One Martini backbone bead per residue (centre of mass of N, CA, C, O) as a GRO file, in nm:
protein
  184
    1PHE     BB    1   9.144   6.995  10.529
    2GLU     BB    2   8.972   6.835  10.281
    3GLN     BB    3   8.876   7.123  10.160
    4VAL     BB    4   8.978   7.385   9.927
    5ARG     BB    5   8.840   7.709   9.844
    6LEU     BB    6   8.911   7.948   9.592
    7PHE     BB    7   8.797   8.288   9.585
    8ASP     BB    8   8.831   8.502   9.292
    9GLN     BB    9   8.903   8.764   9.052
   10HIS     BB   10   9.191   8.629   9.044
   11HIS     BB   11   9.450   8.465   8.919
   12ALA     BB   12   9.639   8.198   9.046
   13PRO     BB   13   9.901   8.027   9.070
   14ALA     BB   14   9.926   7.690   9.112
   15SER     BB   15  10.183   7.700   9.303
   16LYS     BB   16  10.019   7.825   9.553
   17PHE     BB   17   9.805   7.540   9.540
   18ASP     BB   18   9.959   7.250   9.521
   19HIS     BB   19   9.671   7.057   9.562
   20GLU     BB   20   9.408   6.832   9.545
   21SER     BB   21   9.220   6.996   9.773
   22VAL     BB   22   9.259   7.242   9.573
   23SER     BB   23   9.045   7.508   9.452
   24GLN     BB   24   8.973   7.732   9.184
   25HIS     BB   25   8.757   8.036   9.167
   26LEU     BB   26   8.618   8.248   8.940
   27VAL     BB   27   8.477   8.558   9.063
   28ASP     BB   28   8.226   8.787   9.154
   29LEU     BB   29   8.227   8.941   9.458
   30GLU     BB   30   7.983   9.142   9.416
   31ALA     BB   31   7.799   8.860   9.311
   32PHE     BB   32   7.817   8.646   9.517
   33ASP     BB   33   7.710   8.290   9.516
   34TRP     BB   34   7.683   7.999   9.722
   35HIS     BB   35   7.490   7.838   9.586
   36GLY     BB   36   7.547   7.479   9.605
   37LEU     BB   37   7.748   7.487   9.831
   38PRO     BB   38   7.919   7.398  10.084
   39SER     BB   39   7.961   7.442  10.400
   40PRO     BB   40   8.179   7.615  10.587
   41ASP     BB   41   8.422   7.631  10.838
   42LEU     BB   42   8.610   7.842  10.679
   43VAL     BB   43   8.658   8.201  10.637
   44THR     BB   44   8.846   8.420  10.420
   45CYS     BB   45   8.914   8.791  10.425
   46LEU     BB   46   9.206   8.907  10.287
   47ASP     BB   47   9.202   9.198  10.166
   48VAL     BB   48   8.885   9.257  10.034
   49LEU     BB   49   8.655   9.463  10.128
   50GLU     BB   50   8.796   9.734  10.021
   51HIS     BB   51   8.722   9.639   9.702
   52LEU     BB   52   8.417   9.686   9.773
   53LYS     BB   53   8.123   9.848   9.741
   54ASP     BB   54   7.955   9.585   9.883
   55PRO     BB   55   8.049   9.401  10.149
   56GLY     BB   56   7.776   9.300  10.268
   57ARG     BB   57   7.698   9.108  10.044
   58LEU     BB   58   7.920   8.901  10.086
   59LEU     BB   59   7.869   8.847  10.390
   60ARG     BB   60   7.577   8.744  10.351
   61SER     BB   61   7.647   8.509  10.163
   62LEU     BB   62   7.835   8.367  10.365
   63ARG     BB   63   7.620   8.333  10.582
   64LEU     BB   64   7.426   8.155  10.415
   65ALA     BB   65   7.643   7.927  10.377
   66SER     BB   66   7.637   7.882  10.715
   67GLU     BB   67   7.362   7.745  10.807
   68ASP     BB   68   7.464   7.436  10.875
   69ARG     BB   69   7.687   7.601  11.034
   70ARG     BB   70   7.950   7.733  11.244
   71SER     BB   71   8.122   7.953  11.105
   72LEU     BB   72   8.438   8.087  11.042
   73LEU     BB   73   8.567   8.429  11.040
   74ILE     BB   74   8.833   8.599  10.860
   75VAL     BB   75   8.940   8.946  10.880
   76THR     BB   76   9.105   9.190  10.669
   77VAL     BB   77   9.191   9.546  10.697
   78PRO     BB   78   9.221   9.859  10.648
   79ALA     BB   79   9.302  10.139  10.856
   80LEU     BB   80   9.216  10.442  10.883
   81SER     BB   81   9.142  10.733  10.718
   82SER     BB   82   9.409  10.893  10.793
   83LEU     BB   83   9.574  10.681  10.589
   84TRP     BB   84   9.483  10.786  10.341
   85SER     BB   85   9.585  10.736   9.997
   86ARG     BB   86   9.683  10.703   9.679
   87TRP     BB   87   9.728  10.402   9.710
   88ASP     BB   88   9.438  10.321   9.761
   89GLU     BB   89   9.339  10.408   9.483
   90LEU     BB   90   9.540  10.236   9.308
   91LEU     BB   91   9.434   9.958   9.465
   92GLY     BB   92   9.105   9.979   9.491
   93HIS     BB   93   8.994  10.140   9.724
   94TYR     BB   94   8.705  10.251   9.921
   95ARG     BB   95   8.827  10.183  10.219
   96ARG     BB   96   8.855  10.239  10.564
   97TYR     BB   97   8.867  10.118  10.902
   98THR     BB   98   8.714  10.080  11.192
   99ARG     BB   99   8.631   9.889  11.447
  100HIS     BB  100   8.332   9.968  11.447
  101GLU     BB  101   8.271   9.936  11.143
  102LEU     BB  102   8.343   9.636  11.118
  103SER     BB  103   8.160   9.525  11.339
  104SER     BB  104   7.895   9.633  11.216
  105LEU     BB  105   7.908   9.493  10.942
  106LEU     BB  106   7.908   9.205  11.052
  107ALA     BB  107   7.645   9.220  11.218
  108GLN     BB  108   7.457   9.314  10.977
  109SER     BB  109   7.551   9.028  10.819
  110GLY     BB  110   7.527   8.786  11.059
  111TRP     BB  111   7.763   8.826  11.266
  112THR     BB  112   7.966   8.719  11.535
  113VAL     BB  113   8.181   8.898  11.723
  114LEU     BB  114   8.480   8.798  11.888
  115ARG     BB  115   8.703   8.982  11.730
  116CYS     BB  116   8.847   9.324  11.723
  117ALA     BB  117   9.166   9.442  11.591
  118TYR     BB  118   9.446   9.603  11.590
  119PHE     BB  119   9.735   9.630  11.372
  120PHE     BB  120  10.026   9.764  11.307
  121HIS     BB  121  10.108  10.011  11.500
  122THR     BB  122  10.407  10.097  11.399
  123ALA     BB  123  10.295  10.196  11.102
  124VAL     BB  124  10.148  10.468  11.138
  125LEU     BB  125  10.365  10.690  11.137
  126PRO     BB  126  10.499  10.628  10.861
  127LEU     BB  127  10.230  10.665  10.700
  128LEU     BB  128  10.179  10.958  10.777
  129LEU     BB  129  10.447  11.066  10.664
  130ARG     BB  130  10.408  10.966  10.373
  131ARG     BB  131  10.151  11.118  10.319
  132LYS     BB  132  10.267  11.402  10.362
  133ALA     BB  133  10.508  11.376  10.151
  134SER     BB  134  10.287  11.283   9.901
  135GLU     BB  135  10.137  11.526   9.856
  136GLY     BB  136  10.027  11.558   9.516
  137GLN     BB  137  10.125  11.292   9.446
  138MET     BB  138  10.164  10.999   9.201
  139PRO     BB  139  10.221  10.708   9.295
  140ARG     BB  140  10.336  10.403   9.240
  141PRO     BB  141  10.254  10.068   9.323
  142ILE     BB  142  10.553   9.985   9.460
  143PHE     BB  143  10.703   9.708   9.590
  144PRO     BB  144  10.950   9.665   9.782
  145GLN     BB  145  11.244   9.513   9.833
  146VAL     BB  146  11.308   9.319  10.108
  147PRO     BB  147  11.531   9.238  10.305
  148VAL     BB  148  11.566   8.975  10.503
  149TRP     BB  149  11.652   9.125  10.762
  150ALA     BB  150  11.410   9.326  10.759
  151ASN     BB  151  11.185   9.119  10.767
  152GLN     BB  152  11.272   8.987  11.035
  153LEU     BB  153  11.247   9.245  11.201
  154LEU     BB  154  10.946   9.295  11.148
  155GLU     BB  155  10.842   9.031  11.262
  156ARG     BB  156  10.945   9.084  11.549
  157LEU     BB  157  10.800   9.349  11.597
  158PHE     BB  158  10.507   9.238  11.551
  159TRP     BB  159  10.524   9.021  11.770
  160PHE     BB  160  10.578   9.212  12.005
  161GLU     BB  161  10.324   9.377  11.963
  162TYR     BB  162  10.128   9.146  12.012
  163LEU     BB  163  10.211   9.082  12.305
  164LEU     BB  164  10.146   9.372  12.416
  165SER     BB  165   9.829   9.369  12.308
  166LYS     BB  166   9.682   9.142  12.466
  167PRO     BB  167   9.592   9.281  12.742
  168ALA     BB  168   9.555   9.540  12.546
  169ARG     BB  169   9.395   9.753  12.350
  170VAL     BB  170   9.487   9.913  12.066
  171PRO     BB  171   9.348  10.220  11.913
  172PHE     BB  172   9.557  10.137  11.674
  173GLY     BB  173   9.626  10.088  11.316
  174SER     BB  174   9.674   9.980  10.980
  175SER     BB  175   9.503   9.730  11.082
  176LEU     BB  176   9.251   9.470  11.075
  177VAL     BB  177   9.108   9.212  11.286
  178ALA     BB  178   8.856   8.953  11.243
  179VAL     BB  179   8.639   8.744  11.442
  180ALA     BB  180   8.375   8.522  11.335
  181ARG     BB  181   8.036   8.395  11.374
  182SER     BB  182   7.784   8.228  11.285
  183ARG     BB  183   7.456   8.230  11.315
  184PRO     BB  184   7.195   8.009  11.408
   0.00000   0.00000   0.00000
């Protein structure tokens, strides 16, 4: 890409995007207005929508920004309300989504959904067990340091899971990914 613009409500260290073609813009995503900016080729909302009271407003604004071209949108969100836990509340989530809910939200906001699928299928059972074990408790959202070997094992497990889920959609997962294109 010739130019990359990062829009977020929180400042990221410059070392995360240290390149002259990358610029960071602090904005209120709840009231984001793309007006006056060039139409994007690609928009990503990775674990963003669940933090917004009205995610449709942001998606509609991004859709309006894409009027001059057929932009591609990639979205990830936490999935399945049955996995809702105190962690979601502490992390500022308003919701978890089903595949149908995310697809509907995107379509209602002016996007054509090309694919919407669950992923991290093997994380569902451990998350359900953790939710059951921590009922009534108020854990702090501390992300554990994962040893390199464990991280590599998880990467391989999730890659294997991805390969198995390509021929058939698995109807559950701890997260969802959607790819959509702006309508002409």
